[in-house]
Amino acid sequence: MPPAEMPKTYSPGEIEPRVYAHWEAAGYFAPGAPGTPDAQSAPGAKGEAHYCIVIPPPNVTGTLHMGHAFQDTIMDALTRTHRMRGERTLWQPGTDHAGIATQMVVERQLEAEGIRRTQLSREAFVERVWAWKEQSGGTIGRQMRRLGASVDWSRERFTMDADLSRAVIEAFVRLHERGLIYRGKRLVNWDPKLLTALSDLEVLSSEEQGSLWHLRYPLVPGDAGAVSTGSPESPVAAATSATPGYLVVATTRPETLLGDTAVAVNPHDERYRALIGRRVRLPLTGREIPIIADDYVDPAFGSGCVKITPAHDFNDYAIGRRHDLPLINVFTPDARLNDAAPEALRGLPRFTARERIIEQLTAQGLIERIEPHMLMIPRGDRSGEVIEPYLTDQWYVSIAALAGPAIAAVESGRVRFVPENWSKTYFQWMHNIQDWCISRQLWWGHRIPAWYDDAGNIYVARSAEQASAQAHARHGRDVPLRQDPDVLDTWFSSGLWPFSTLGWPDATPELASFYPTDVLVTGFDIIFFWVARMIMMGLAFMDEVPFRAVYVHGLIRDAEGQKMSKSKGNVIDPIDVIDGIELPALLAKRTAGLMQPHLAASIERATRRQFPNGIAAHGTDALRFTFAQLATQSRDLRFDLARVDANRKFCNKLWNVARFALGTLASVAQEVPSAAAATATATAPPMFSAADRWIRSRLGATIEAVDQAVAEYRFDLAASALYEFTWNELCDWYVEIVKPALRPEAQAEARAAARATLGSVFETLLRLLHPLMPFITEEIWQRLAPLVGVTGRTIMLAPWPRAADFPRDAEADAEIGWVRAVVEGVRQIKGEMDIAMRRVPLLLGHAGHAELERLRRHGPLLSYLAALSEIRVLAPDEAAPPAAVALVGELTLLVPMAGLIEPASELARLEKLVQKNRQELARARAKLGNQEFVHNAPADVVTQERERLVDFERREVGLERQIQQVRVLAQQSEPGERRGGAAGATRASAEGAP
RNA sequence: GGGUGCUUAGCUCAGCUGGUAGAGCGUCGCCUUUACACGGCGAAUGUCACAGGUUCGAGUCCUGUAGCACCCACCA
């Protein structure tokens, strides 16, 4: 519980951990926590409403970065909103075992101890990984708690938990039973460093500088004329040349030459037509290989001849299949030349082998030429190693049957992408999807549930016993089996996450209640990796989509738009933004454990420049509000600490207005009508002032705006609506307006109305802000609620505000709009004249009946807000004294200049106003002068334009008249004031002189 | 090669179904006014990338161009 007195200073570091601990201990995060607002009693809410989000599971041994914190904020805001709406709400937490990533971390730890993974047994190594998981696994939980994430911790899951592992095996077996999983020897993406296969998605290609080697493959003498080629300038001459006798092939990978089993040309390429079917002698090996024709070959590229290495290139593999070519594997798993290579080259690493082969070819005169060449190099996303297409036995998911329904689900709108555009990206990938290689040659992960007997027969089963039983049935006796050593791709288990976490394959109540989940919140970078696969798996096993919507957000970058990365040294830890960090600690953090230690110095310099004093503590609420503001539809979201700083000030503002509100409400709590009574004043009984009705009306509009923004996942718009209302309407105007009414000497009824309004509006605002700023709102609400007659143990479970309780009040809006306009008119004069603090008299000219009425109602208020010494209405025929002027509709506001305002300054100010007005006037006139506009535009637009014109004309007249008057004054005072006068004023008076 | 997005104030970005260009930060004045100097009041600042088109009217819709990002893809 918070201290009884509200401390003068807002201290998020004290409030936030305490409040979170209280929530967690009270069990408020679980669906249907006691005291949760009842969905069925809330009008408009669906009965038995459920809401569920599953968290994208972060790597269990990792730490949360800015992107996670952003994502968690969005999910928490959604979760809290729906929970307050009275829906049974579950935010399902958990972590991922992240196969390769985690295994690599542990391997590196072992290396530091001088141990190689392969020196340990598999069991010992896996035990090490578990130990590391136990040791580091708490970090994410601590971070999420600090972020205020209201996940149901009692349901926390890990992809390698027994339950989830059972789900993985079940899924594998079922897919296998349906014929959708198969094992096959194919060319895969092989990582020669990690010694495992990878899926297509785990390979990143980037352009790198390389060479194009033009190699001469001698023709085997035959009956047709020998041909020399490779001279693009004279292909025809070459074709008829009698010079023997080689073909030139262009390659970026000469070392694979040893595995060539053909040379291909385009069947329509006249240069080589005659050679099709003949043979070349493969250099260094002496093997003879055929010249074949295939449409794949582009005659315009290189020499028009392609060496075909089916065992080491995906295209060549396809060509090899078409032409029934043999596959010759020349590499070992770690990409050294194997025994298929000539003895002198065996055992050489691939790039050394390349150099050696080039040397040998050069020596034999078989290099035609070497060109620099940019090419796409595939690298493993984890190891960074150049990927080798490599022939191995792997497990695949046959994807076509799964992709069809997954495409249909998005087409039909059963899954909706937000923003909608991302569905295009999804479709594009899904329509070109390839079978998914799911086996990995790792030790950390879900072991593939397949067993082999000595004859190589495969038994896919849920357990070793089942497999044995199958083998027994087959052989009629027990046979020894060994389990497949491979594990599954991490994303296989991730694909099951939306239902495996809810208990599948068992038919649990949670699964029935919360599947399909409502929304997946994720970055666009894992649409293919994860989103698509969840949709396919969900449809395959649950016969239903895993989520109704996919909210795709942008990626958090640093203030300069750079991706945050360890090697760039620009990473900002969300916790450091919350709690602050001293410069030395920050420097240490950024320069420790760098892959390239030489970057440390420049990282340190940049960090010192950007954060000379480290990072100040901002608190979670300020950070979360910043994330909300960042949640635009943009792909790149720049994280700038200046914004967090601004939002800390916003928190401070909220804190201080709370101190004010609590101060006034606490003193006389018994006077305050109950919130229920205040809420029941939709018909605006007389005791409420226009300001009371206005702020309620504005609150209603804000609730609507927030509701709409949240429904569209536009948290940026929600945040700005909240900011605007809180600061610019509630604090700047309403609180100022009601201060007089709250004074002890004020009229009791008005005071009670003001207190009730302030109390209910502020209490409602706290609820509206809560999903984005959970801590400060709870801290204030705990103190405020009792004072306004609101019961409930926590704001977390208080009902979500309803716009209908705060209906729009056009009359009050107009009334306060007028007050604001008058006050701003006076303030503008005073501000411009640097006399803001002086009390000045205000004269009113051209006051109509309506204005007089308003003046009667709000005179004291105007005096208070604009700091007026008196207000006097000029009689119709009364001449106004020299004055600075502002116009509000027909009303003229006059602040007498006498002794306060220099005529020259006022003249300058008026000139500026009149200039602006003239532009508007001209535009409006032109518009209305255009008959086509008058005829074609909607009537209300034309009417509005006419009204504007009238207003501009009135201003024009008023300002001109005023300028004439002030000019006279300015001329009178000019001799002594020439130097002091503003340039514009001087010019104006010069122009004005006859 | 295919696809997607972006270009609005000095900076970072909003601008919904076309109808008076906005916010935050920064800048410049004035102000210790009893919630807040983490504050108050006021001010300045835009050829909405460019060129066409549709329309009475375009930051907004259409076409094209340029620049900048990103994604997918097997050209040796």
PDB file of C-alpha atoms in Angstrom, chain A residues 445-623:
ATOM      1  CA  GLY A 445      16.444 -29.262 -28.787  1.00  0.00           C
ATOM      2  CA  HIS A 446      13.604 -31.717 -29.231  1.00  0.00           C
ATOM      3  CA  ARG A 447      15.015 -35.041 -30.330  1.00  0.00           C
ATOM      4  CA  ILE A 448      13.323 -36.323 -33.446  1.00  0.00           C
ATOM      5  CA  PRO A 449      10.954 -39.162 -32.501  1.00  0.00           C
ATOM      6  CA  ALA A 450      12.266 -41.590 -35.058  1.00  0.00           C
ATOM      7  CA  TRP A 451      14.181 -44.818 -34.515  1.00  0.00           C
ATOM      8  CA  TYR A 452      16.179 -47.010 -36.879  1.00  0.00           C
ATOM      9  CA  ASP A 453      16.898 -50.674 -36.900  1.00  0.00           C
ATOM     10  CA  ASP A 454      20.105 -52.116 -38.255  1.00  0.00           C
ATOM     11  CA  ALA A 455      18.555 -52.514 -41.670  1.00  0.00           C
ATOM     12  CA  GLY A 456      17.839 -48.808 -41.809  1.00  0.00           C
ATOM     13  CA  ASN A 457      14.086 -49.085 -41.396  1.00  0.00           C
ATOM     14  CA  ILE A 458      12.500 -46.068 -39.794  1.00  0.00           C
ATOM     15  CA  TYR A 459      10.017 -46.136 -36.952  1.00  0.00           C
ATOM     16  CA  VAL A 460       8.344 -42.871 -36.083  1.00  0.00           C
ATOM     17  CA  ALA A 461       6.686 -43.170 -32.712  1.00  0.00           C
ATOM     18  CA  ARG A 462       5.659 -41.269 -29.602  1.00  0.00           C
ATOM     19  CA  SER A 463       8.150 -43.201 -27.501  1.00  0.00           C
ATOM     20  CA  ALA A 464      10.961 -45.701 -27.679  1.00  0.00           C
ATOM     21  CA  GLU A 465       8.551 -48.388 -26.465  1.00  0.00           C
ATOM     22  CA  GLN A 466       6.132 -47.662 -29.278  1.00  0.00           C
ATOM     23  CA  ALA A 467       8.975 -47.763 -31.751  1.00  0.00           C
ATOM     24  CA  SER A 468      10.139 -51.095 -30.375  1.00  0.00           C
ATOM     25  CA  ALA A 469       6.647 -52.430 -30.636  1.00  0.00           C
ATOM     26  CA  GLN A 470       6.485 -51.357 -34.271  1.00  0.00           C
ATOM     27  CA  ALA A 471       9.815 -52.980 -34.953  1.00  0.00           C
ATOM     28  CA  HIS A 472       8.700 -56.132 -33.186  1.00  0.00           C
ATOM     29  CA  ALA A 473       5.561 -56.259 -35.262  1.00  0.00           C
ATOM     30  CA  ARG A 474       7.571 -55.868 -38.404  1.00  0.00           C
ATOM     31  CA  HIS A 475      10.284 -58.390 -37.656  1.00  0.00           C
ATOM     32  CA  GLY A 476       8.315 -60.699 -35.444  1.00  0.00           C
ATOM     33  CA  ARG A 477      10.952 -60.269 -32.748  1.00  0.00           C
ATOM     34  CA  ASP A 478      12.726 -57.628 -30.752  1.00  0.00           C
ATOM     35  CA  VAL A 479      15.380 -55.794 -32.680  1.00  0.00           C
ATOM     36  CA  PRO A 480      17.817 -53.216 -31.413  1.00  0.00           C
ATOM     37  CA  LEU A 481      16.837 -49.635 -32.320  1.00  0.00           C
ATOM     38  CA  ARG A 482      18.681 -46.390 -32.095  1.00  0.00           C
ATOM     39  CA  GLN A 483      17.004 -43.036 -32.046  1.00  0.00           C
ATOM     40  CA  ASP A 484      17.713 -40.427 -34.675  1.00  0.00           C
ATOM     41  CA  PRO A 485      20.421 -38.199 -33.185  1.00  0.00           C
ATOM     42  CA  ASP A 486      19.040 -35.003 -34.706  1.00  0.00           C
ATOM     43  CA  VAL A 487      16.824 -32.418 -33.079  1.00  0.00           C
ATOM     44  CA  LEU A 488      14.044 -30.336 -34.547  1.00  0.00           C
ATOM     45  CA  ASP A 489      14.281 -26.801 -35.816  1.00  0.00           C
ATOM     46  CA  THR A 490      13.417 -24.443 -32.976  1.00  0.00           C
ATOM     47  CA  TRP A 491      10.613 -22.986 -35.044  1.00  0.00           C
ATOM     48  CA  PHE A 492       8.881 -26.343 -35.192  1.00  0.00           C
ATOM     49  CA  SER A 493       8.015 -26.074 -31.509  1.00  0.00           C
ATOM     50  CA  SER A 494       7.405 -22.334 -31.825  1.00  0.00           C
ATOM     51  CA  GLY A 495       4.821 -23.073 -34.469  1.00  0.00           C
ATOM     52  CA  LEU A 496       2.776 -24.966 -31.893  1.00  0.00           C
ATOM     53  CA  TRP A 497       3.145 -22.282 -29.211  1.00  0.00           C
ATOM     54  CA  PRO A 498      -0.405 -20.816 -29.326  1.00  0.00           C
ATOM     55  CA  PHE A 499      -1.932 -24.170 -28.440  1.00  0.00           C
ATOM     56  CA  SER A 500       0.896 -26.122 -26.840  1.00  0.00           C
ATOM     57  CA  THR A 501       1.047 -23.512 -24.071  1.00  0.00           C
ATOM     58  CA  LEU A 502      -2.672 -23.953 -23.479  1.00  0.00           C
ATOM     59  CA  GLY A 503      -2.359 -27.680 -22.924  1.00  0.00           C
ATOM     60  CA  TRP A 504      -2.603 -29.317 -26.333  1.00  0.00           C
ATOM     61  CA  PRO A 505      -2.753 -32.215 -27.151  1.00  0.00           C
ATOM     62  CA  ASP A 506      -4.996 -32.502 -24.103  1.00  0.00           C
ATOM     63  CA  ALA A 507      -8.411 -30.900 -24.341  1.00  0.00           C
ATOM     64  CA  THR A 508      -7.891 -28.492 -21.467  1.00  0.00           C
ATOM     65  CA  PRO A 509     -10.384 -25.843 -20.367  1.00  0.00           C
ATOM     66  CA  GLU A 510      -7.795 -23.214 -21.214  1.00  0.00           C
ATOM     67  CA  LEU A 511      -7.551 -24.460 -24.751  1.00  0.00           C
ATOM     68  CA  ALA A 512     -11.315 -24.354 -25.087  1.00  0.00           C
ATOM     69  CA  SER A 513     -11.515 -20.869 -23.611  1.00  0.00           C
ATOM     70  CA  PHE A 514      -8.576 -19.100 -25.130  1.00  0.00           C
ATOM     71  CA  TYR A 515      -7.963 -20.711 -28.518  1.00  0.00           C
ATOM     72  CA  PRO A 516      -7.993 -19.113 -31.007  1.00  0.00           C
ATOM     73  CA  THR A 517      -6.164 -16.284 -29.366  1.00  0.00           C
ATOM     74  CA  ASP A 518      -7.107 -12.732 -30.211  1.00  0.00           C
ATOM     75  CA  VAL A 519      -3.992 -11.122 -31.525  1.00  0.00           C
ATOM     76  CA  LEU A 520      -0.381 -11.861 -32.211  1.00  0.00           C
ATOM     77  CA  VAL A 521       1.883  -8.902 -31.637  1.00  0.00           C
ATOM     78  CA  THR A 522       5.079  -9.231 -33.589  1.00  0.00           C
ATOM     79  CA  GLY A 523       7.691  -7.580 -35.763  1.00  0.00           C
ATOM     80  CA  PHE A 524       7.623  -8.062 -39.510  1.00  0.00           C
ATOM     81  CA  ASP A 525      10.970  -9.819 -39.393  1.00  0.00           C
ATOM     82  CA  ILE A 526       9.452 -13.078 -38.250  1.00  0.00           C
ATOM     83  CA  ILE A 527       6.326 -13.257 -40.384  1.00  0.00           C
ATOM     84  CA  PHE A 528       7.828 -16.162 -42.304  1.00  0.00           C
ATOM     85  CA  PHE A 529       9.753 -17.813 -39.500  1.00  0.00           C
ATOM     86  CA  TRP A 530       6.939 -17.857 -37.080  1.00  0.00           C
ATOM     87  CA  VAL A 531       3.623 -16.292 -38.060  1.00  0.00           C
ATOM     88  CA  ALA A 532       3.143 -18.358 -41.191  1.00  0.00           C
ATOM     89  CA  ARG A 533       4.162 -21.542 -39.439  1.00  0.00           C
ATOM     90  CA  MET A 534       1.801 -20.945 -36.535  1.00  0.00           C
ATOM     91  CA  ILE A 535      -1.057 -20.439 -38.944  1.00  0.00           C
ATOM     92  CA  MET A 536      -0.203 -23.656 -40.774  1.00  0.00           C
ATOM     93  CA  MET A 537       0.240 -25.664 -37.578  1.00  0.00           C
ATOM     94  CA  GLY A 538      -2.838 -24.175 -35.957  1.00  0.00           C
ATOM     95  CA  LEU A 539      -4.983 -25.137 -38.888  1.00  0.00           C
ATOM     96  CA  ALA A 540      -3.375 -28.568 -39.116  1.00  0.00           C
ATOM     97  CA  PHE A 541      -3.875 -29.526 -35.483  1.00  0.00           C
ATOM     98  CA  MET A 542      -6.645 -27.328 -34.123  1.00  0.00           C
ATOM     99  CA  ASP A 543      -8.526 -26.940 -37.374  1.00  0.00           C
ATOM    100  CA  GLU A 544      -8.696 -23.281 -36.475  1.00  0.00           C
ATOM    101  CA  VAL A 545      -6.446 -20.267 -36.912  1.00  0.00           C
ATOM    102  CA  PRO A 546      -4.181 -19.514 -33.942  1.00  0.00           C
ATOM    103  CA  PHE A 547      -5.134 -15.838 -33.750  1.00  0.00           C
ATOM    104  CA  ARG A 548      -7.673 -13.504 -35.249  1.00  0.00           C
ATOM    105  CA  ALA A 549      -5.264 -10.702 -35.930  1.00  0.00           C
ATOM    106  CA  VAL A 550      -1.580 -10.188 -36.433  1.00  0.00           C
ATOM    107  CA  TYR A 551      -0.476  -6.771 -35.327  1.00  0.00           C
ATOM    108  CA  VAL A 552       2.782  -6.142 -37.143  1.00  0.00           C
ATOM    109  CA  HIS A 553       4.828  -3.370 -35.626  1.00  0.00           C
ATOM    110  CA  GLY A 554       7.991  -1.643 -36.726  1.00  0.00           C
ATOM    111  CA  LEU A 555      11.495  -2.311 -35.515  1.00  0.00           C
ATOM    112  CA  ILE A 556      13.063  -0.199 -32.819  1.00  0.00           C
ATOM    113  CA  ARG A 557      16.167   1.621 -33.949  1.00  0.00           C
ATOM    114  CA  ASP A 558      18.386   4.134 -32.249  1.00  0.00           C
ATOM    115  CA  ALA A 559      17.888   7.890 -32.453  1.00  0.00           C
ATOM    116  CA  GLU A 560      19.886   8.018 -35.687  1.00  0.00           C
ATOM    117  CA  GLY A 561      17.824   5.310 -37.299  1.00  0.00           C
ATOM    118  CA  GLN A 562      20.544   2.681 -36.938  1.00  0.00           C
ATOM    119  CA  LYS A 563      19.651  -0.834 -36.000  1.00  0.00           C
ATOM    120  CA  MET A 564      20.661  -1.444 -32.402  1.00  0.00           C
ATOM    121  CA  SER A 565      23.418  -4.011 -32.224  1.00  0.00           C
ATOM    122  CA  LYS A 566      26.153  -5.077 -29.909  1.00  0.00           C
ATOM    123  CA  SER A 567      28.822  -4.562 -32.536  1.00  0.00           C
ATOM    124  CA  LYS A 568      27.670  -1.032 -33.264  1.00  0.00           C
ATOM    125  CA  GLY A 569      27.698  -0.371 -29.548  1.00  0.00           C
ATOM    126  CA  ASN A 570      24.450   1.552 -29.738  1.00  0.00           C
ATOM    127  CA  VAL A 571      22.299  -0.817 -27.733  1.00  0.00           C
ATOM    128  CA  ILE A 572      20.172   0.734 -25.041  1.00  0.00           C
ATOM    129  CA  ASP A 573      18.905  -1.594 -22.359  1.00  0.00           C
ATOM    130  CA  PRO A 574      15.295  -0.757 -21.496  1.00  0.00           C
ATOM    131  CA  ILE A 575      16.053  -1.349 -17.842  1.00  0.00           C
ATOM    132  CA  ASP A 576      18.761   1.305 -17.977  1.00  0.00           C
ATOM    133  CA  VAL A 577      16.237   3.780 -19.311  1.00  0.00           C
ATOM    134  CA  ILE A 578      13.964   2.902 -16.430  1.00  0.00           C
ATOM    135  CA  ASP A 579      16.473   2.860 -13.589  1.00  0.00           C
ATOM    136  CA  GLY A 580      19.236   4.940 -15.088  1.00  0.00           C
ATOM    137  CA  ILE A 581      22.880   3.999 -15.439  1.00  0.00           C
ATOM    138  CA  GLU A 582      26.132   5.800 -14.715  1.00  0.00           C
ATOM    139  CA  LEU A 583      28.477   6.435 -17.589  1.00  0.00           C
ATOM    140  CA  PRO A 584      31.210   4.015 -16.455  1.00  0.00           C
ATOM    141  CA  ALA A 585      28.741   1.176 -16.130  1.00  0.00           C
ATOM    142  CA  LEU A 586      27.255   2.002 -19.506  1.00  0.00           C
ATOM    143  CA  LEU A 587      30.681   2.045 -21.114  1.00  0.00           C
ATOM    144  CA  ALA A 588      31.561  -1.262 -19.535  1.00  0.00           C
ATOM    145  CA  LYS A 589      28.324  -2.790 -20.754  1.00  0.00           C
ATOM    146  CA  ARG A 590      28.766  -1.614 -24.298  1.00  0.00           C
ATOM    147  CA  THR A 591      32.368  -2.617 -24.706  1.00  0.00           C
ATOM    148  CA  ALA A 592      32.334  -5.954 -22.897  1.00  0.00           C
ATOM    149  CA  GLY A 593      32.321  -9.197 -24.817  1.00  0.00           C
ATOM    150  CA  LEU A 594      32.623  -7.656 -28.232  1.00  0.00           C
ATOM    151  CA  MET A 595      33.195 -10.023 -31.122  1.00  0.00           C
ATOM    152  CA  GLN A 596      35.554  -7.439 -32.579  1.00  0.00           C
ATOM    153  CA  PRO A 597      37.395  -5.922 -29.618  1.00  0.00           C
ATOM    154  CA  HIS A 598      39.020  -3.246 -31.766  1.00  0.00           C
ATOM    155  CA  LEU A 599      35.654  -1.477 -31.962  1.00  0.00           C
ATOM    156  CA  ALA A 600      35.711  -0.762 -28.243  1.00  0.00           C
ATOM    157  CA  ALA A 601      37.506   2.568 -28.527  1.00  0.00           C
ATOM    158  CA  SER A 602      35.140   4.083 -31.070  1.00  0.00           C
ATOM    159  CA  ILE A 603      32.115   2.745 -29.219  1.00  0.00           C
ATOM    160  CA  GLU A 604      33.408   4.363 -26.069  1.00  0.00           C
ATOM    161  CA  ARG A 605      33.905   7.689 -27.822  1.00  0.00           C
ATOM    162  CA  ALA A 606      30.439   7.651 -29.347  1.00  0.00           C
ATOM    163  CA  THR A 607      28.861   6.675 -26.049  1.00  0.00           C
ATOM    164  CA  ARG A 608      30.676   9.425 -24.156  1.00  0.00           C
ATOM    165  CA  ARG A 609      29.522  11.926 -26.741  1.00  0.00           C
ATOM    166  CA  GLN A 610      25.910  10.808 -26.699  1.00  0.00           C
ATOM    167  CA  PHE A 611      25.547  10.191 -22.972  1.00  0.00           C
ATOM    168  CA  PRO A 612      28.168  12.321 -21.219  1.00  0.00           C
ATOM    169  CA  ASN A 613      26.418  11.772 -17.910  1.00  0.00           C
ATOM    170  CA  GLY A 614      25.153   8.276 -18.469  1.00  0.00           C
ATOM    171  CA  ILE A 615      21.418   7.742 -18.663  1.00  0.00           C
ATOM    172  CA  ALA A 616      19.060   9.255 -16.106  1.00  0.00           C
ATOM    173  CA  ALA A 617      16.317   7.222 -14.479  1.00  0.00           C
ATOM    174  CA  HIS A 618      13.006   7.765 -16.261  1.00  0.00           C
ATOM    175  CA  GLY A 619      10.734   5.138 -14.766  1.00  0.00           C
ATOM    176  CA  THR A 620       8.711   2.469 -16.499  1.00  0.00           C
ATOM    177  CA  ASP A 621       5.617   4.546 -17.131  1.00  0.00           C
ATOM    178  CA  ALA A 622       7.535   7.172 -19.069  1.00  0.00           C
ATOM    179  CA  LEU A 623       9.219   4.469 -21.119  1.00  0.00           C
TER     180      LEU A 623
END
